[in-house]
XYZ file of C-alpha atoms in Angstrom:
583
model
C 3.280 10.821 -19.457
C 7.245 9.790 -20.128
C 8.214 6.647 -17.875
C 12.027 7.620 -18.608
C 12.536 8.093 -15.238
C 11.651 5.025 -14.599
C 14.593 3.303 -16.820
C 17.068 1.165 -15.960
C 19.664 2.930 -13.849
C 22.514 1.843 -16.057
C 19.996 2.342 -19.205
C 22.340 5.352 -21.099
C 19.216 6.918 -22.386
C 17.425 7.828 -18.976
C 18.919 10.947 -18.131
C 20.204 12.250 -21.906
C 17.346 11.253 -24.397
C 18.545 11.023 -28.360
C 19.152 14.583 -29.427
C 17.467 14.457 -32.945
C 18.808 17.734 -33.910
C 22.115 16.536 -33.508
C 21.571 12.963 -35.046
C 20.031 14.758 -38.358
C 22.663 17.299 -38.765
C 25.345 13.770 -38.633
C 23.127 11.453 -40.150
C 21.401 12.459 -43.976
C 19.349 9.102 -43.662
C 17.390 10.361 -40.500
C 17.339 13.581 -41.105
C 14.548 13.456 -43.772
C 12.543 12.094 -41.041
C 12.802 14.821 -38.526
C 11.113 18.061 -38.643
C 10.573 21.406 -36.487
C 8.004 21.786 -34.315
C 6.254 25.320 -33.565
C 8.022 25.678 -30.498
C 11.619 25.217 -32.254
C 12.150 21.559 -30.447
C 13.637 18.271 -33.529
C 10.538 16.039 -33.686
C 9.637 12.680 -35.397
C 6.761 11.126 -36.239
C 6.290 7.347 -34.642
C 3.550 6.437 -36.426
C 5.335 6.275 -39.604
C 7.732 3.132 -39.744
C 10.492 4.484 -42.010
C 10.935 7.203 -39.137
C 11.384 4.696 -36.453
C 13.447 2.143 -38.530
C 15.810 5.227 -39.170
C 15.700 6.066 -35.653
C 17.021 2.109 -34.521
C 19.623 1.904 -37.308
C 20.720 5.688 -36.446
C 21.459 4.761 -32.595
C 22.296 1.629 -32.933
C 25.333 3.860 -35.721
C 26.098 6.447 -33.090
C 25.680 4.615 -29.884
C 27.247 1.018 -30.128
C 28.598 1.240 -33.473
C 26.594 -1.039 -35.067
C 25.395 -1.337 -38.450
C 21.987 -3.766 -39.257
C 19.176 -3.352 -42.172
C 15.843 -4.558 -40.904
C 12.667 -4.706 -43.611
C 9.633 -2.140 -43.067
C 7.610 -5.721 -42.809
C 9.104 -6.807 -39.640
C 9.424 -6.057 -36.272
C 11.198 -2.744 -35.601
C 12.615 -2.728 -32.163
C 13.434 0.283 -30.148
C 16.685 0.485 -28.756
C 15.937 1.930 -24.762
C 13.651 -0.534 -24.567
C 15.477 -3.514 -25.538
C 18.734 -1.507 -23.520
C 16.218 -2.116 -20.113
C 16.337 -5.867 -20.919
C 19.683 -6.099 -21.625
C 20.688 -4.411 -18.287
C 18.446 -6.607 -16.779
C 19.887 -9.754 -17.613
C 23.078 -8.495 -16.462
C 21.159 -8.094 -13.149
C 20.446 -11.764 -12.871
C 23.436 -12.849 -14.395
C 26.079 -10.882 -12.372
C 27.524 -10.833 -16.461
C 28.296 -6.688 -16.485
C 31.172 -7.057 -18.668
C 31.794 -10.900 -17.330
C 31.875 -13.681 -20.345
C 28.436 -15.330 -20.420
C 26.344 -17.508 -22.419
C 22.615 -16.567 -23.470
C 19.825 -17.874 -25.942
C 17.888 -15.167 -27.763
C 14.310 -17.393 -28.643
C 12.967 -15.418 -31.942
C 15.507 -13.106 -32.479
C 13.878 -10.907 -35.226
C 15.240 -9.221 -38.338
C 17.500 -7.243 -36.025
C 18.801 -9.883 -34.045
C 19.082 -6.746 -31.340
C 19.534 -8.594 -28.176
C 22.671 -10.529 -29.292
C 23.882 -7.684 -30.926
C 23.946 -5.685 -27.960
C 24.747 -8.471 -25.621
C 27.838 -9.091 -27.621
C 29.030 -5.424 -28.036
C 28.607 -4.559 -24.201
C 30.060 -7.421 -22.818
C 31.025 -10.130 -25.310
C 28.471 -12.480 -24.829
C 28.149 -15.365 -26.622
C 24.461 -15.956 -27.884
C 22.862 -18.960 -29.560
C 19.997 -16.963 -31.766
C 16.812 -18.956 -32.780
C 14.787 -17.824 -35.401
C 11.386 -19.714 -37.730
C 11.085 -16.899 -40.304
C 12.803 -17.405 -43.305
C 13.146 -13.573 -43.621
C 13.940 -12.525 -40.502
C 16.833 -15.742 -40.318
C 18.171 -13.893 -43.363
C 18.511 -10.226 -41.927
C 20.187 -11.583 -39.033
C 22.404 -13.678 -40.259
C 23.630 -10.247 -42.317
C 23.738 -8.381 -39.467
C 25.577 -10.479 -37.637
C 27.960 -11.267 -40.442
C 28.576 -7.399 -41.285
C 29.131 -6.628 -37.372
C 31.783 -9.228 -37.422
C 30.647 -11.277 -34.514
C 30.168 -14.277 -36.273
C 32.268 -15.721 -33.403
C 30.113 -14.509 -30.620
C 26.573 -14.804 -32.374
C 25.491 -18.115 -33.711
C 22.155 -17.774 -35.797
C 19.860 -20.738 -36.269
C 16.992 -21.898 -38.038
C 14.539 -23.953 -35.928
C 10.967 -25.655 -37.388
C 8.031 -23.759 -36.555
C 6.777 -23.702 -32.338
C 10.055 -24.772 -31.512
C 11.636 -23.380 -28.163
C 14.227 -24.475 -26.126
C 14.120 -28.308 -26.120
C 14.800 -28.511 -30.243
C 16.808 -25.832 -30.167
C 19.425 -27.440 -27.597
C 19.400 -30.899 -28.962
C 22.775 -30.701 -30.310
C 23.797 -29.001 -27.315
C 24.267 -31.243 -25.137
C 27.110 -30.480 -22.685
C 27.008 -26.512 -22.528
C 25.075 -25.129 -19.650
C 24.164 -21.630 -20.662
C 23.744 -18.594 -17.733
C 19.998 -16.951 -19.767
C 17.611 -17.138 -22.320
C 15.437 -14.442 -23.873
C 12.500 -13.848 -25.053
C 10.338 -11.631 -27.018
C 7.172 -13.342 -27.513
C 4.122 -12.754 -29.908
C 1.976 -10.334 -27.722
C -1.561 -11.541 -29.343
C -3.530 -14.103 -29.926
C -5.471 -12.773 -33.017
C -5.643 -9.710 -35.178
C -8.571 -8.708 -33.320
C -5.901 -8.021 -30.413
C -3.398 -6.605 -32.449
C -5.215 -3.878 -33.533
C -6.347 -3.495 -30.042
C -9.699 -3.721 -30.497
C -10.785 -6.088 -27.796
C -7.440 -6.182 -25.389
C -7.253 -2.166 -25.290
C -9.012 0.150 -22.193
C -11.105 2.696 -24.041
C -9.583 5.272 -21.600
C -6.425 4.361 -22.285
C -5.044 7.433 -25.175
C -3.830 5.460 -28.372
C -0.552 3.847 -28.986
C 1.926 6.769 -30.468
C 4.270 4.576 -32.410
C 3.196 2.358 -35.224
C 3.083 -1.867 -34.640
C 5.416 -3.764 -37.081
C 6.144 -7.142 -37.506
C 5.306 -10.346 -39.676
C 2.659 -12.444 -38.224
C 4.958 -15.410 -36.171
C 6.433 -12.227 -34.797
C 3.073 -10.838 -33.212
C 0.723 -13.247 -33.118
C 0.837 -16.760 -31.078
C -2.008 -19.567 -30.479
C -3.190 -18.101 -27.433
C -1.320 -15.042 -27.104
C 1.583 -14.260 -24.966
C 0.946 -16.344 -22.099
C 0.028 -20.015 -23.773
C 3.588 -18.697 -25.287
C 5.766 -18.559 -22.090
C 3.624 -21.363 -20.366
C 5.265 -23.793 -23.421
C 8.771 -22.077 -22.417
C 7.827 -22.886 -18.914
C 6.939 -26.291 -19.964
C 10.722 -27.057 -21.522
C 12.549 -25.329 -18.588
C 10.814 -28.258 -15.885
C 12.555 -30.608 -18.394
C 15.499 -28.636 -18.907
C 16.072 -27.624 -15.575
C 19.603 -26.264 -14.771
C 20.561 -26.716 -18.516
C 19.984 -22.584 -17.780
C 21.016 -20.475 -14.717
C 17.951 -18.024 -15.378
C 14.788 -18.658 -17.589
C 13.534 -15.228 -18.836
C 10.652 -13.575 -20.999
C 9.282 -10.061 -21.887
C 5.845 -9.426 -21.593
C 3.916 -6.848 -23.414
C 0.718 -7.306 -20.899
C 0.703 -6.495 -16.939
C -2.539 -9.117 -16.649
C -0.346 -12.063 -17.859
C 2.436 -11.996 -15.533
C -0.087 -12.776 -12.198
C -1.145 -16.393 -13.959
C 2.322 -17.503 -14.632
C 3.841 -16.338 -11.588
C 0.775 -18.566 -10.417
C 1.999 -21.662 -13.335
C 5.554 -20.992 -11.486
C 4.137 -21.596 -8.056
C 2.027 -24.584 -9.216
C 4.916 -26.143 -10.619
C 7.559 -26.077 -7.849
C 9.946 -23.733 -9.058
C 12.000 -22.194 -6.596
C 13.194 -18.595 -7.831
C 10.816 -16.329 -9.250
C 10.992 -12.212 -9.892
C 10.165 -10.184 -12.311
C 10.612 -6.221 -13.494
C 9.429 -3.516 -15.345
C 10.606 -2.186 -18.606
C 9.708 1.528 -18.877
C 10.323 3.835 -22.120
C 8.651 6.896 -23.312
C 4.866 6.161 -22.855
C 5.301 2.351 -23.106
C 5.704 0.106 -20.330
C 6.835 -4.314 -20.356
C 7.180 -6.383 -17.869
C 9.907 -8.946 -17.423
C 9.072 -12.678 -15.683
C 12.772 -14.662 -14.415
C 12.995 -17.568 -12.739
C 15.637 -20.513 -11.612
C 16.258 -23.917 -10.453
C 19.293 -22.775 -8.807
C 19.794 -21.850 -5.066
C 23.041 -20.325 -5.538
C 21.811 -17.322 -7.675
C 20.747 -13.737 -6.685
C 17.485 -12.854 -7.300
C 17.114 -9.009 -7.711
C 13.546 -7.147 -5.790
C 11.408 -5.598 -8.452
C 11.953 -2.049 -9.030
C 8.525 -1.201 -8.427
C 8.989 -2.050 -5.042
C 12.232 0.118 -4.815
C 10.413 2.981 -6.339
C 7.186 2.319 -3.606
C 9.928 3.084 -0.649
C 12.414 5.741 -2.403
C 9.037 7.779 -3.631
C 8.920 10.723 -1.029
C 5.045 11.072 0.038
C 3.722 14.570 0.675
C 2.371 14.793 3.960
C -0.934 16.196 4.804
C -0.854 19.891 5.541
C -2.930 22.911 6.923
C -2.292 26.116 7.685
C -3.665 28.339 10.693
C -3.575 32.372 10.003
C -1.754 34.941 12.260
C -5.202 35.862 13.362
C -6.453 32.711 14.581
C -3.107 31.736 15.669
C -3.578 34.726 18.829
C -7.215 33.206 19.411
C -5.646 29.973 19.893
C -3.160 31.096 21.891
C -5.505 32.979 24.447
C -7.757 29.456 24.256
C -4.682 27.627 25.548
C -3.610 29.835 28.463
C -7.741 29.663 29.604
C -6.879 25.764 29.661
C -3.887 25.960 31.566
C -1.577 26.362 29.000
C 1.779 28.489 30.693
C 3.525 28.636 27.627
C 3.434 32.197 25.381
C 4.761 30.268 22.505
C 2.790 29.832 19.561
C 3.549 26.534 18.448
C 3.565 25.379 22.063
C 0.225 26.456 22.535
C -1.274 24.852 19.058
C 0.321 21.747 20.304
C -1.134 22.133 23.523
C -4.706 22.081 21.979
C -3.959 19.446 19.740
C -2.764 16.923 22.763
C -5.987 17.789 24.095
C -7.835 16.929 21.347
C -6.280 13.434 20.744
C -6.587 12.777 24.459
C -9.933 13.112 24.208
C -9.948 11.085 21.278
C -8.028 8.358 22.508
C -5.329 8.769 20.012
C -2.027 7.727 21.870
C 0.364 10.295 21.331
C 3.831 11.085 22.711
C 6.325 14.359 22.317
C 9.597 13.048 20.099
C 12.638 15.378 20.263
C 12.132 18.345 17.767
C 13.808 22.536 17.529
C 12.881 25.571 18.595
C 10.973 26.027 15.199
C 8.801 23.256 15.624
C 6.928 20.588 17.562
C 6.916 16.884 17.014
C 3.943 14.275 18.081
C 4.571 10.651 17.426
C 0.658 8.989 17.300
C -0.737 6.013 16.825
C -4.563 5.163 15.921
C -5.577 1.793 17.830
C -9.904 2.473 16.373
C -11.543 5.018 14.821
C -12.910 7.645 16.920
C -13.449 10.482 14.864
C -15.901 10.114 12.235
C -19.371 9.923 13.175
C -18.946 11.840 16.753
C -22.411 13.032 16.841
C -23.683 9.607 16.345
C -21.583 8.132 18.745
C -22.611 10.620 21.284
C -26.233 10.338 20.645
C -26.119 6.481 21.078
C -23.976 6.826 24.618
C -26.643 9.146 25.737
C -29.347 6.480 24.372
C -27.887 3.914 26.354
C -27.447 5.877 29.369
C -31.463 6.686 29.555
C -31.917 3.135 29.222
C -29.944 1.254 31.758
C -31.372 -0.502 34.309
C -33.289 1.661 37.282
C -34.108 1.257 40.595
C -38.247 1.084 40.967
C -39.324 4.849 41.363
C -40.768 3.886 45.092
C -37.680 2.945 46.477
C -35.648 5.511 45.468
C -38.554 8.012 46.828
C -38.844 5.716 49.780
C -34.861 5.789 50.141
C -34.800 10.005 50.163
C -37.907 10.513 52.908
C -37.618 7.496 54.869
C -36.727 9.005 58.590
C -38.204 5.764 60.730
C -34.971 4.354 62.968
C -35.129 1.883 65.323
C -36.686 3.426 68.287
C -39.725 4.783 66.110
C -39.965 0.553 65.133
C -40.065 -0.606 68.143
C -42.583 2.531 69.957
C -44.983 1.764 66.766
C -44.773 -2.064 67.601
C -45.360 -1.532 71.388
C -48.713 0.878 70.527
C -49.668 -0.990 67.485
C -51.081 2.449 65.924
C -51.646 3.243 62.872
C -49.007 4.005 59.999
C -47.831 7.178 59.533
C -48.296 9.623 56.535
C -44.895 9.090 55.054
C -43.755 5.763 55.398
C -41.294 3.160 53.447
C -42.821 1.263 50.667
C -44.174 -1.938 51.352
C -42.491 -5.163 50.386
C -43.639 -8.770 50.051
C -42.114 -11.374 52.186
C -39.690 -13.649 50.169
C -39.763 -17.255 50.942
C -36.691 -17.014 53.381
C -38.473 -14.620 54.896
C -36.505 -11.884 54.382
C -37.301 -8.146 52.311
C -35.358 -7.673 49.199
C -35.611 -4.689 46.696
C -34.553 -5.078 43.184
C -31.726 -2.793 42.082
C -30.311 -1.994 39.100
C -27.479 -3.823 39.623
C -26.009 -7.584 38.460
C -27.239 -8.951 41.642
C -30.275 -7.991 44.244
C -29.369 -6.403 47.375
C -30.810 -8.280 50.442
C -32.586 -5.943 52.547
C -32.568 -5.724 56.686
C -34.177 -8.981 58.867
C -38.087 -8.170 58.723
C -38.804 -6.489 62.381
C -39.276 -8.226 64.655
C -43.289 -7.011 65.498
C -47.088 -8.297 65.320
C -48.326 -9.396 61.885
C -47.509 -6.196 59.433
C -45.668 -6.103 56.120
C -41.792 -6.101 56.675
C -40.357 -2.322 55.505
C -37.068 -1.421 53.678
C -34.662 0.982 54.694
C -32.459 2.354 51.774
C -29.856 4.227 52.592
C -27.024 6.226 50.668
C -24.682 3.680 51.879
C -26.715 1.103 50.393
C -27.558 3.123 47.113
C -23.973 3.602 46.677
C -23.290 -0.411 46.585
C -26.093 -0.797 44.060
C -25.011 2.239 41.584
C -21.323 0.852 42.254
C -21.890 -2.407 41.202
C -23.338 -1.416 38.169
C -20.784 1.225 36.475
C -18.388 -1.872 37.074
C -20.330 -4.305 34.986
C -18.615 -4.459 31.510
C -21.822 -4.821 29.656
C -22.843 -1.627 31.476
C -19.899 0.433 30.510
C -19.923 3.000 27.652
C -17.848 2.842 25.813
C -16.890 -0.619 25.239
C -13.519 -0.540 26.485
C -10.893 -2.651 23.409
C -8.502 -4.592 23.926
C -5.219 -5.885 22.247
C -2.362 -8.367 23.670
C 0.413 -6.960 25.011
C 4.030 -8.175 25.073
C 3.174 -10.326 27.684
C 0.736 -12.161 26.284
C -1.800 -10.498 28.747
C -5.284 -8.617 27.583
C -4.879 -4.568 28.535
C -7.266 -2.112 28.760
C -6.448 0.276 25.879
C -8.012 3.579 27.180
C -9.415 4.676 30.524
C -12.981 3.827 31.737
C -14.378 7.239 32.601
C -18.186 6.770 33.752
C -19.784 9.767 35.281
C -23.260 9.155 37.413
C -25.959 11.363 35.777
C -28.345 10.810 38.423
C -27.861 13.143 41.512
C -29.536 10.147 43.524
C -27.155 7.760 42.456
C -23.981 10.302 42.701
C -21.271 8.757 44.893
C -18.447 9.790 46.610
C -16.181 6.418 45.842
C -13.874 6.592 42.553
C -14.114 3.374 40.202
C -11.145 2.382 39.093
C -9.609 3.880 35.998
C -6.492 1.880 34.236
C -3.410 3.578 32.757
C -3.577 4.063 28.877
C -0.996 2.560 26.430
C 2.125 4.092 25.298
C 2.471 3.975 21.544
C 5.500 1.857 21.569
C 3.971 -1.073 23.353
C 0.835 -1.084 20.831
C 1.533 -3.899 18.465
C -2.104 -3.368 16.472
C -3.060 -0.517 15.307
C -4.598 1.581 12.197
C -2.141 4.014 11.386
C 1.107 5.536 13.029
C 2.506 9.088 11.698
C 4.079 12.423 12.600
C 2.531 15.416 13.258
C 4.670 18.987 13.118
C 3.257 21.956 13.787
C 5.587 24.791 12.369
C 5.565 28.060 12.071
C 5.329 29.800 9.089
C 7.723 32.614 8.497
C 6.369 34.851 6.010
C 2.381 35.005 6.971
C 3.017 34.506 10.472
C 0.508 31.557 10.885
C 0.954 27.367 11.619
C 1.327 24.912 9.941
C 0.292 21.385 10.792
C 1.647 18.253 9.343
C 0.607 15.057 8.937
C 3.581 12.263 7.892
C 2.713 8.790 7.060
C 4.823 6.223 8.831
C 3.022 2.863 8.813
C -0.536 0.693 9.012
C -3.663 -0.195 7.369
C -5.433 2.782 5.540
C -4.182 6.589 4.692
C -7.499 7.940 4.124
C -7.926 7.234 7.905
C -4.984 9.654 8.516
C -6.830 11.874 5.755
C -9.742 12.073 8.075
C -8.170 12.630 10.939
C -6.241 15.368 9.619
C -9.220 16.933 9.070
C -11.064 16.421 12.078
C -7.847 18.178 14.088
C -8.139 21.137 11.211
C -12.033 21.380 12.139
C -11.659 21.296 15.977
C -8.890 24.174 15.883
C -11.173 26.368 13.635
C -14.319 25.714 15.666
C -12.271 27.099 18.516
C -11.367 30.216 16.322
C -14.831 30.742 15.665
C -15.983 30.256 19.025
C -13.670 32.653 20.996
């Protein structure tokens, strides 16, 4: 998959790749290198290195006017990608075009970064190089370029840096450095045999270079860990400390060594060409400097995200609509009436939801997910119902007792005066409690204290339960919160208070415990005072003009998880087709 698109935005290759055809038919050197595919389209093999040095030298000719000579046995760079860092630095450096001062640390054969630094903009670069070879090619290229004046080349003793390197310069602060380091840490690496994911498809250019150009003690991060090293020492000797990477998994440990050690300006990029992607690590001991966001974060928000979709048919589009107007829907519009059912259905939910302006041709919900109520609805309902059967009831006698009790006072008092004997039907019998009084246990938090024992000869004390009574008891429990299904949430306001986040509706199964008095029920949330939350997005329902039928869609706009929009989409598709299917 190309990552061009992914260049820098000032990269000059992103949008107009090389045109090979056009570089052969100017160029006789490269054009032994390109060939014709089936399809008619200039190709060139990148697994052979004469190809890709011709390639280099042959835009390096065209583009910048630049004419270098690098050895097959050395590290061929590719000019995009080296472009990317180039346009990068200017980034950091605010140095488009402005007169600046940069070290290039290993600057190959090609001696490509000052090269291009000094065409662009007329940099002036301090170049360190340890191979004897590569110090000669780019000392040539440099010296056939004519930018002797611009491009100093120097030869530094093996594992030397920065802090050799600027010994005899002592008084210039320079705005960069550069960096290229050795990528591996054996050959074993280099040929990718342990450092490679087996999924990943192999590399499809060749991999040049001499050994100090490759390969490092410890690969590329015990590399930029020794620059990191010199720059505590160095300090603001250098605006901006930079290094390529050729591996994503070493930039999280020395972003980490950068934290460790204090240092107060840290970002990093991406380097994107063809099929090969670098990363980029800056940092700085200065306050004053800009540090540019990593593009990966500016592609993350530009990126447009399809929303989730489904479509409802012409057909089930009338059933819906005749569903609707059963439920008290007055509107004959079709999208009013989807809407309709869908409001319904996230009511009953408990998905807050609210209407945001929208046309004719469509209908806009705002909603926001406080918990997850739609997965798992059977078992949800099976447990409610399991609770339910086992709350806390009132002892089978009484509540007989309470429905065919008809004794009142005057019947008391004749039955005490005759002292006969108890009649068929009578109140269940309750044992005197210690203050003398009869009590039946209720389901409730607390016992209800029955009526003063009557006042008559020796015989057990009687209950009378009425639905007055009954109503108390049942009352008392539908208002204890551990009694309540379900549990009712809650989340902190803006005033710091706890709020009930969806209404407490408890209906009384039991026709002997039904009630006429209404427990309270508090007002729902609106979605702009919910501060947590899963998910918030925007669901459209538009019509669609050539079949006739809806469409429903889902928009991300913010929280935890998308698969829980996923699923909710899907529950909302399922509901309006089990409606279809129903009618």
């Amino acid at each position: 998959m190309s990552l061009n698109k992914s260049m820098h935005p000032r990269n000059r290759y992103k949008d107009t790749p090389p045109d090979f055809a056009y570089l052969a038919s100017k160029y006789p050197d490269f054009q032994q290198h390109v060939h014709t595919s089936i399809a008619g389209r200039s190709m060139l093999n990148f697994k052979e290195p004469k190809a890709v040095r011709a390639l280099t030298c042959t835009l390096l000719k065209e583009d910048f006017g630049l004419t270098i000579a690098i050895p097959l046995e050395r590290l061929i760079p590719t000019v995009p990608l080296r472009l990317n860092y180039i346009h990068w630095v200017e980034d950091l450096t605010g140095g488009q075009g402005q007169l600046r001062k940069g070290i290039d640390i290993g600057t190959g054969a090609s001696c490509i970064y000052p090269l291009l630094g000094a065409t662009m903009n007329g940099w002036y670069f301090l170049a360190t190089e340890v191979d004897d070879i590569c110090f000669d090619y780019a000392t040539k290229n440099v010296e056939q370029n004519n930018l002797s004046e611009l491009i100093k080349v120097v030869k530094v003793p093996h594992k030397t840096l920065l802090m050799d390197a600027l010994k005899e310069e002592t008084t210039i602060v320079y705005d960069f450095c550069m960096c290229n380091p050795p990528f591996f840490a054996n050959q074993l690496e280099a040929k990718g045999e342990n450092s490679r994911n087996s999924r990943r498809p192999p590399p499809s250019s060749v991999n040049t270079g001499g050994v100090t150009e490759i390969m490092a003690e410890g690969g590329e991060l015990e590399f930029v860990k020794r620059i990191i090293h010199d720059s505590l020492q160095l300090r603001t000797r250098l605006r901006w400390y930079s290094c390529m990477l050729g591996k994503k998994c070493s930039l999280a440990p020395l972003k980490e060594e950068l934290r460790k050690q204090g240092v107060p300006r840290v970002t990093h990029t991406e380097f994107c060409q063809g099929r090969t992607m670098r990363w980029a690590l800056a940092w700085s001991f200065y306050d004053d400097v800009i540090v540019p966001s990593p593009p990966s974060k500016k592609r993350k928000l530009e990126k447009g995200r399809k929303p989730l979709s489904f479509t409802l048919p012409e057909a089930g589009v009338k059933q819906l609509r005749a569903k609707a107007s059963a439920k008290g829907c007055k509107s004959s519009s079709a999208l009013e009436s989807i809407t309709a059912l869908l409001e319904k259905t996230l009511t009953d939910l408990r998905v807050l939801h609210k209407r945001v302006p929208s046309t004719v041709q469509q209908k806009s919900l705002l909603l926001t997910a406080v918990e997850n109520t739609w997965i798992h609805g059977r078992q949800k309902r099976r447990e409610q119902k399991r609770q339910l059967r086992e709350l806390p009831r009132a002892p089978p006698a009484a509540l007989a007792g309470s429905q065919n009790i008809t004794t009142t006072t005057g019947s008391a008092s004749t039955a005490g005066s005759s002292q006969t004997k108890q009649p068929s039907i009578q109140s269940p019998i309750v044992p005197e409690t210690p203050s003398d009084q009869a009590t039946v246990e209720l389901a409730s938090p607390q016992p209800l204290a029955g009526p003063e024992p009557l006042a008559s000869p020796p015989q057990p004390a009687t209950q009378t339960l009425n639905d007055s009574s009954l109503n108390v008891a049942v009352k008392r429990e539908l208002e204890d919160p551990a009694v309540l299904q379900p549990e009712v949430q809650k989340f902190g306001n803006d005033t710091g208070k706890d709020v009930d986040l969806m209404e407490t509706q408890t209906t009384v199964l039991e026709k002997g415990a039904a009630t006429n008095e209404t427990v309270p029920v508090k007002r729902p949330l609106t979605p702009s005072s919910v501060q947590e939350f899963l998910f918030k997005c925007l669901l459209e329902v538009l019509m669609e003009e050539v079949s006739g039928g809806v469409v429903v869609e889902m928009h991300w706009v913010e929280g935890q998880s998308k698969d829980l929009m996923n699923q909710l989409c899907t529950y909302l598709k399922n509901s309006l087709l089990k409606m279809v299917a129903s009618s």
